[in-house]
């Protein structure tokens, strides 16, 4: 009699197990998402950095939309450069010079972002100072990036 009661219980358990769908297909969508690797942005030669500086200086108030588009592109490039340099970077294992260069690079990138954000509310009266600040922020970014690349070891 005990074997008769065990069979329906086992059969019921098997039916429940198959009905709930314990297959591999259910677990496929629960796999962790691995972000794509960071692709290093191409290194702009010093001539390109100088050309961009001159281009930023040449914009007029009427060309502020083009200037803003260029500045936003430079911010994206700067963020990609920082991400590439930080790949495998460990502050605890880095030399003091490299740590200082990375801190300066982070500060320069933040400064470039702030200068770019100021372009959203610029007026004709403030154009000269905002444009000058953007040029200075770009030059700081280029210098900090060169310093960080030189100290990468």
Coordinates of C-alpha atoms in Angstrom, one line a residue:
X1 CA 0.0 0.0 0.0
X2 CA 2.9 2.4 0.7
X3 CA 4.2 2.0 -2.9
X4 CA 0.8 2.9 -4.3
X5 CA 0.7 6.2 -2.4
X6 CA 4.3 7.0 -3.4
X7 CA 3.7 6.6 -7.1
X8 CA 1.0 9.3 -7.3
X9 CA 3.0 11.7 -5.2
X10 CA 6.1 11.1 -7.4
X11 CA 3.9 11.5 -10.5
X12 CA 2.4 14.7 -9.2
X13 CA 5.9 16.0 -8.4
X14 CA 7.1 15.2 -11.9
X15 CA 4.0 16.9 -13.5
X16 CA 4.5 20.0 -11.3
X17 CA 8.2 20.1 -12.2
X18 CA 7.6 20.0 -15.9
X19 CA 4.6 22.3 -15.7
X20 CA 6.7 25.1 -14.1
X21 CA 9.2 24.9 -16.9
X22 CA 12.5 24.3 -15.4
X23 CA 14.3 24.5 -18.7
X24 CA 17.4 26.3 -19.9
X25 CA 15.3 28.7 -22.0
X26 CA 13.9 30.4 -18.9
X27 CA 17.3 31.1 -17.5
X28 CA 18.8 32.5 -20.7
X29 CA 17.3 36.0 -20.1
X30 CA 18.6 36.1 -16.6
X31 CA 22.3 36.0 -17.6
X32 CA 24.4 39.0 -16.5
X33 CA 24.8 41.7 -19.1
X34 CA 28.5 42.3 -19.9
X35 CA 29.1 45.8 -21.2
X36 CA 31.1 46.1 -24.4
X37 CA 34.8 46.8 -24.0
X38 CA 35.8 50.5 -24.1
X39 CA 37.4 51.3 -27.4
X40 CA 40.1 53.9 -27.2
X41 CA 39.4 57.0 -29.2
X42 CA 42.1 57.9 -31.8
X43 CA 44.8 60.0 -30.4
X44 CA 44.6 63.5 -32.0
X45 CA 48.0 64.7 -33.1
X46 CA 49.2 68.0 -31.6
X47 CA 48.5 69.7 -34.9
X48 CA 44.8 68.6 -34.7
X49 CA 44.6 70.0 -31.1
X50 CA 46.1 73.3 -32.3
X51 CA 43.7 73.4 -35.2
X52 CA 40.7 72.7 -32.9
X53 CA 41.9 75.5 -30.6
X54 CA 42.1 77.9 -33.6
X55 CA 38.6 76.8 -34.7
X56 CA 37.2 77.4 -31.3
X57 CA 38.7 80.8 -31.2
X58 CA 37.3 81.7 -34.7
X59 CA 33.6 81.0 -33.9
X60 CA 31.3 84.0 -33.6
X61 CA 28.2 84.4 -31.5
X62 CA 26.1 83.7 -34.6
X63 CA 28.0 80.4 -35.0
X64 CA 27.3 79.3 -31.4
X65 CA 25.3 76.2 -32.6
X66 CA 28.3 74.9 -34.5
X67 CA 30.6 75.8 -31.6
X68 CA 28.3 73.9 -29.2
X69 CA 28.2 70.9 -31.5
X70 CA 32.0 70.8 -31.7
X71 CA 32.4 71.3 -28.0
X72 CA 30.0 68.4 -27.2
X73 CA 32.0 66.2 -29.6
X74 CA 35.2 67.2 -27.8
X75 CA 33.6 66.3 -24.4
X76 CA 32.7 62.8 -25.8
X77 CA 36.2 62.4 -27.1
X78 CA 37.7 63.4 -23.8
X79 CA 35.4 61.0 -21.9
X80 CA 36.5 58.2 -24.2
X81 CA 40.2 59.1 -23.7
X82 CA 39.8 59.1 -20.0
X83 CA 38.0 55.7 -20.0
X84 CA 40.7 54.2 -22.1
X85 CA 43.4 55.5 -19.8
X86 CA 41.5 54.3 -16.7
X87 CA 41.2 50.7 -18.1
X88 CA 43.5 48.7 -15.9
X89 CA 44.4 51.7 -13.8
X90 CA 44.7 51.1 -10.1
X91 CA 45.3 54.1 -7.9
X92 CA 46.9 52.1 -5.2
X93 CA 49.5 50.6 -7.5
X94 CA 50.2 53.7 -9.6
X95 CA 53.1 56.0 -9.2
X96 CA 52.5 59.3 -7.5
X97 CA 53.1 61.1 -10.8
X98 CA 50.5 58.9 -12.6
X99 CA 48.0 59.5 -9.8
X100 CA 48.5 63.2 -10.0
X101 CA 48.2 63.1 -13.8
X102 CA 44.9 61.1 -13.5
X103 CA 43.5 63.6 -11.0
X104 CA 44.5 66.5 -13.2
X105 CA 42.9 64.7 -16.2
X106 CA 39.6 64.2 -14.3
X107 CA 39.6 67.9 -13.3
X108 CA 40.3 69.0 -16.8
X109 CA 37.5 66.8 -18.2
X110 CA 35.1 68.3 -15.7
X111 CA 36.2 71.8 -16.6
X112 CA 35.6 71.1 -20.3
X113 CA 32.1 69.8 -19.5
X114 CA 31.3 72.9 -17.4
X115 CA 32.6 75.2 -20.2
X116 CA 30.5 73.4 -22.7
X117 CA 27.4 73.6 -20.6
X118 CA 27.9 77.4 -20.4
X119 CA 27.3 77.5 -24.1
X120 CA 23.6 76.6 -23.6
X121 CA 22.8 80.0 -22.0
X122 CA 25.3 82.3 -23.6
X123 CA 24.3 85.7 -24.7
X124 CA 26.0 88.2 -27.0
X125 CA 27.4 90.1 -24.1
X126 CA 28.9 87.0 -22.4
X127 CA 30.1 85.3 -25.6
X128 CA 33.7 86.5 -25.4
X129 CA 34.3 85.2 -21.9
X130 CA 32.5 81.9 -22.4
X131 CA 34.4 81.3 -25.6
X132 CA 37.7 82.1 -23.9
X133 CA 36.8 79.8 -21.0
X134 CA 36.0 77.0 -23.5
X135 CA 39.4 77.5 -25.3
X136 CA 41.2 77.4 -22.0
X137 CA 39.3 74.3 -20.9
X138 CA 40.2 72.6 -24.2
X139 CA 43.9 73.5 -23.8
X140 CA 43.8 72.2 -20.2
X141 CA 42.3 69.0 -21.4
X142 CA 44.9 68.4 -24.1
X143 CA 47.7 69.1 -21.7
X144 CA 46.3 66.9 -19.0
X145 CA 45.7 64.1 -21.5
X146 CA 49.3 64.3 -22.8
X147 CA 50.6 64.3 -19.2
X148 CA 48.5 61.2 -18.3
X149 CA 49.7 59.4 -21.4
X150 CA 53.3 60.2 -20.6
X151 CA 52.9 58.8 -17.1
X152 CA 51.1 55.7 -18.1
X153 CA 53.3 52.7 -17.0

